[in-house]
Coordinates of N, CA and C in Angstrom, one line a residue:
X1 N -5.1 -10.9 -3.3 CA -4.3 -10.2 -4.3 C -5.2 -9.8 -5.4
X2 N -4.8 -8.6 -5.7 CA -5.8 -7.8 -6.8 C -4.9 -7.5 -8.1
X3 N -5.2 -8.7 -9.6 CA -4.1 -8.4 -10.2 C -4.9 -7.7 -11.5
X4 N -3.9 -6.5 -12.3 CA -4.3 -6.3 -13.5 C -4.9 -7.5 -14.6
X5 N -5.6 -7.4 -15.3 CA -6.3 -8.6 -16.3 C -5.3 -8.3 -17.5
X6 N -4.9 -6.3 -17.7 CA -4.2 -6.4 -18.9 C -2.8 -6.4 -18.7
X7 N -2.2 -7.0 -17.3 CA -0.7 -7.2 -17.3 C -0.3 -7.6 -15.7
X8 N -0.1 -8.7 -15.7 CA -0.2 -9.3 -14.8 C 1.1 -8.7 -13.6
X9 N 2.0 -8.2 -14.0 CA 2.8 -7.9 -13.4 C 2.3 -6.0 -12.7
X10 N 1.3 -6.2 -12.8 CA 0.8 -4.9 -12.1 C -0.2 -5.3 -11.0
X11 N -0.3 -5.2 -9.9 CA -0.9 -6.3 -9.0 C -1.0 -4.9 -7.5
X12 N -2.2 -5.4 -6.7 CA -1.9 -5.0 -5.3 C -2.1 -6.3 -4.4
X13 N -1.3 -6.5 -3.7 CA -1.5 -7.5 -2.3 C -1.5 -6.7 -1.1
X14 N -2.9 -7.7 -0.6 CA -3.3 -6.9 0.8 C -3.3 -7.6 1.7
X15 N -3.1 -7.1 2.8 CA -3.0 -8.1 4.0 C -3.4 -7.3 5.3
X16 N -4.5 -7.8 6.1 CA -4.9 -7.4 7.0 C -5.1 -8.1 8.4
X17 N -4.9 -7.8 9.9 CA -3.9 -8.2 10.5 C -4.9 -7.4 11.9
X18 N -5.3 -7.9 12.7 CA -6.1 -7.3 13.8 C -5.5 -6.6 14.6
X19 N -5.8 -5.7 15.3 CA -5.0 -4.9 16.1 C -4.5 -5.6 17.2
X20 N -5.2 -6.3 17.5 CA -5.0 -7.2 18.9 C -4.0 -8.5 18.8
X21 N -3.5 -8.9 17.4 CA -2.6 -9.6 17.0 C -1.0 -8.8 17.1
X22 N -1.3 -7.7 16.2 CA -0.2 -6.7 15.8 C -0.2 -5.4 16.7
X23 N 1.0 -4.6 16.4 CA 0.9 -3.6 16.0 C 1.3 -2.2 15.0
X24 N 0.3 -1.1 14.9 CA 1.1 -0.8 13.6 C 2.0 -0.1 13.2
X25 N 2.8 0.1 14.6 CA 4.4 -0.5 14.5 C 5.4 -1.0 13.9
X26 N 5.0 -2.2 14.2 CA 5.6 -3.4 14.2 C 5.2 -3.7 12.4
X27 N 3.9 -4.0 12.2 CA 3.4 -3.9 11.0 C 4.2 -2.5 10.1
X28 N 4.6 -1.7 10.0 CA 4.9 -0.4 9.6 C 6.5 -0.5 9.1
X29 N 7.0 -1.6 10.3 CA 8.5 -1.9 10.4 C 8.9 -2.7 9.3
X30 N 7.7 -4.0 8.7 CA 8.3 -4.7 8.1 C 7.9 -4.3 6.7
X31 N 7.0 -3.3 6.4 CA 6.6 -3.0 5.3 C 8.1 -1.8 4.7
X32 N 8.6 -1.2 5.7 CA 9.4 -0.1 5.3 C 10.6 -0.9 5.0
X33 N 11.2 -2.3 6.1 CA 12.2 -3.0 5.3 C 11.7 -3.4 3.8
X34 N 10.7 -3.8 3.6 CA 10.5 -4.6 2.6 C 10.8 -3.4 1.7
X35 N 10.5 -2.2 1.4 CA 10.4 -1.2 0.9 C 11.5 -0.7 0.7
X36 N 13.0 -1.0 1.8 CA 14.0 -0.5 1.7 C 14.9 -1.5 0.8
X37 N 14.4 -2.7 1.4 CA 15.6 -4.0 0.3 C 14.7 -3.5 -1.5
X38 N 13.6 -2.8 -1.9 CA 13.3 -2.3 -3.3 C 13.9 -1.3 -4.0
X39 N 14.2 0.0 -3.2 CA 15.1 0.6 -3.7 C 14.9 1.7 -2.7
X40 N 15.3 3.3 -3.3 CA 15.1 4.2 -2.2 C 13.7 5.0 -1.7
X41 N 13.9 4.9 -1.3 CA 11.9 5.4 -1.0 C 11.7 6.5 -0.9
X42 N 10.5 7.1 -1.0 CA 10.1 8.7 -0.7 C 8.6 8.4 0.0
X43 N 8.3 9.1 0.5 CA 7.1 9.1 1.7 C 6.0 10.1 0.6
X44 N 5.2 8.8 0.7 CA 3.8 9.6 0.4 C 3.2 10.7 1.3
X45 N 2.4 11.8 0.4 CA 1.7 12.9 1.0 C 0.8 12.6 1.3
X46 N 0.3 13.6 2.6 CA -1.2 13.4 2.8 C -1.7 13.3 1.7
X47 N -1.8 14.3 0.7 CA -2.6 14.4 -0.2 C -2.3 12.8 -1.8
X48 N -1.4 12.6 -1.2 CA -1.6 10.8 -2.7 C -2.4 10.2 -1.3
X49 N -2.6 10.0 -0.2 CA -3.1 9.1 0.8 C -4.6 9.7 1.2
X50 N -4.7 10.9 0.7 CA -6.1 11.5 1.0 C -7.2 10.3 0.7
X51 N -7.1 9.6 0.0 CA -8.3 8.4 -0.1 C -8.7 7.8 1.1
X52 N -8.0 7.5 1.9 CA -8.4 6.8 3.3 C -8.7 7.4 4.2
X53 N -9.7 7.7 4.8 CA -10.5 8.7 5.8 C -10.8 7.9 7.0
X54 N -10.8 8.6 7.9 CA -10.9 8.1 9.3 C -9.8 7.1 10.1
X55 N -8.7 7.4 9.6 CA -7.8 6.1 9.9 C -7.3 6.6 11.1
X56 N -6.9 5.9 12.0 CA -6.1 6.7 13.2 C -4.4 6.6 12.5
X57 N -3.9 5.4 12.6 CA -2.8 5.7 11.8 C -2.5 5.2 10.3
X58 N -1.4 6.0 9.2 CA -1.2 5.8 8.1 C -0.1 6.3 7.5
X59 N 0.7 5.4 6.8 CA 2.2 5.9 6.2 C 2.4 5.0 4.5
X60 N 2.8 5.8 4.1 CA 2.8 5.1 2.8 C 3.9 6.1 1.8
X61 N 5.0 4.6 1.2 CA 6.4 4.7 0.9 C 6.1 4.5 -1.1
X62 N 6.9 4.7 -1.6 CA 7.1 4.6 -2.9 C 8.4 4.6 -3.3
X63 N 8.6 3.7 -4.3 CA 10.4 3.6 -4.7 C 9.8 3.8 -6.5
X64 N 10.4 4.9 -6.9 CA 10.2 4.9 -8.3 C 11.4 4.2 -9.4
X65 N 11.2 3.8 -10.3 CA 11.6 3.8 -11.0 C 11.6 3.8 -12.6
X66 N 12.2 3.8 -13.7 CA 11.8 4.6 -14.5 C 10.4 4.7 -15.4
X67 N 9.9 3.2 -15.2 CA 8.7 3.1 -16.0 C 7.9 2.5 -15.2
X68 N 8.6 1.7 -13.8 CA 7.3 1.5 -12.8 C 7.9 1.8 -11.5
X69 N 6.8 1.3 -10.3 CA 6.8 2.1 -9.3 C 6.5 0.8 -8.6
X70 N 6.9 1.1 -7.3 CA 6.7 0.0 -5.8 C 6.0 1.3 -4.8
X71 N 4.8 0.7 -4.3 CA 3.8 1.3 -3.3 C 4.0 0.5 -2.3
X72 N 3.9 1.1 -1.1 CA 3.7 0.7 0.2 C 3.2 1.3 1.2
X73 N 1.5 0.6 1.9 CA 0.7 2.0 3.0 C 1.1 0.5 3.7
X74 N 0.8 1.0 5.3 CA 0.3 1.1 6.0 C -0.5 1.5 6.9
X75 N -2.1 1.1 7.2 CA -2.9 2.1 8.1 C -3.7 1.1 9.3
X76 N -4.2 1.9 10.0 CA -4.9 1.5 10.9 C -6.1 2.1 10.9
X77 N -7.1 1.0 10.9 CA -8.8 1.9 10.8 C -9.7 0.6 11.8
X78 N -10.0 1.1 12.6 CA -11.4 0.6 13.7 C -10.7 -1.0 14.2
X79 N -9.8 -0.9 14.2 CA -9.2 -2.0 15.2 C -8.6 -3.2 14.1
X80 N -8.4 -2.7 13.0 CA -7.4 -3.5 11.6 C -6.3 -2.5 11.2
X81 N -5.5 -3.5 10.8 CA -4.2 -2.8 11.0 C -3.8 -3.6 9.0
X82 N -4.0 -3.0 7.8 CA -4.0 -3.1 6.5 C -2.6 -2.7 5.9
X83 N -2.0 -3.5 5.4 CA -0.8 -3.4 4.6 C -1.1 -3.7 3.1
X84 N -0.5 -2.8 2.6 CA -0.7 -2.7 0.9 C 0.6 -2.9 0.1
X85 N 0.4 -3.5 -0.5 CA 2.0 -3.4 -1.7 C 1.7 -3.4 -2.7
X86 N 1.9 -2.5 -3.6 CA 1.3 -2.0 -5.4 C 2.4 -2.5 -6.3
X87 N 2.3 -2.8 -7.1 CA 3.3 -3.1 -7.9 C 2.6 -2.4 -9.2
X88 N 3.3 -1.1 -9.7 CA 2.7 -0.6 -10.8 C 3.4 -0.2 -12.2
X89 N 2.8 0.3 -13.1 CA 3.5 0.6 -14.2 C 3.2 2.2 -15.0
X90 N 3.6 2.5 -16.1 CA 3.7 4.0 -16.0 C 2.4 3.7 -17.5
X91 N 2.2 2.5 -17.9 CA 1.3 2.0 -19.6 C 0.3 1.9 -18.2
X92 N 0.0 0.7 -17.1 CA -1.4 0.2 -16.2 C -2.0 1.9 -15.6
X93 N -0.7 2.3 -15.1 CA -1.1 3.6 -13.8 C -2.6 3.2 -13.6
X94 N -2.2 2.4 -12.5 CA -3.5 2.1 -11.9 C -3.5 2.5 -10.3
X95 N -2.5 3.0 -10.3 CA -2.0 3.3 -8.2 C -3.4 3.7 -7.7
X96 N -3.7 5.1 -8.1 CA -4.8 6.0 -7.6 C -6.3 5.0 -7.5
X97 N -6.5 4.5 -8.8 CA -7.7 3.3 -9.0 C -7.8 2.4 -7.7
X98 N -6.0 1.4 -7.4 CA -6.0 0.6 -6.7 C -6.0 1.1 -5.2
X99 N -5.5 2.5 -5.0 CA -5.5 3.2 -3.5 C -6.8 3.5 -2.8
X100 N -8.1 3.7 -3.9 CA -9.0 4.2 -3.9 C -10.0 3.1 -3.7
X101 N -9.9 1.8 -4.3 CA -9.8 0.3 -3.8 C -10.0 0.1 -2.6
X102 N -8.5 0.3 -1.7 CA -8.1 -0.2 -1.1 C -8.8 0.5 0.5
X103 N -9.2 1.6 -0.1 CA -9.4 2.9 1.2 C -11.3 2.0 1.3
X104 N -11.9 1.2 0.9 CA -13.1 0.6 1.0 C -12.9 -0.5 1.8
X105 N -11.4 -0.6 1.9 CA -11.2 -2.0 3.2 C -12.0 -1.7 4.6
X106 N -12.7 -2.9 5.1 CA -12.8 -2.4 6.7 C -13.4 -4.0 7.1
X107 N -13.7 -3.6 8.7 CA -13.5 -4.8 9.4 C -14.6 -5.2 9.4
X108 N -15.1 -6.2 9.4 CA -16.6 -6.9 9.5 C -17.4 -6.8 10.7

């Protein structure tokens, strides 16, 4: 977990999950529940997800509200299957910073 130093309540947790364990499906399923019991979501564009390159698959949800926000990707890149949950604010706005982070994940 990757948390703000100036506000703790601004955080990304990552969790990554082998292909051959999961799939990103199934992975994709539990992130959009989790995403639906937050509030109502809107689907990220290619272009907010443009940081992650080469992925075979990728989806990523967002529930706004009025001064912070709930992120949610899911991708798949070289046989890892990476789940993201942002917890952000409109004072940290750190999404882009932490997405940009997160798109340097890969498998050993």
């Amino acid at each position: 977990m990757l948390v703000s130093n100036d506000d703790d309540e601004v955080f990304m947790r990552i969790e990554t999950i082998e292909a051959s364990q999961s799939s990103f499906e199934e992975v994709k399923t539990t992130m959009q529940d989790y995403m639906n019991a937050v509030g109502e979501t809107v689907a990220l564009t290619a272009e907010e997800l443009a940081a992650f390159k080469d992925v075979q698959n990728i989806e990523g949800y967002v529930v706004d509200f009025d001064t912070e926000k709930v992120i949610g990707v899911v991708l798949e890149k070289d046989g890892l299957i990476t789940k993201l949950t942002i917890h952000d604010n409109d004072e940290q706005d750190l999404t882009d910073a932490m997405l940009n982070m997160a798109a340097t994940i890969s498998k050993k």
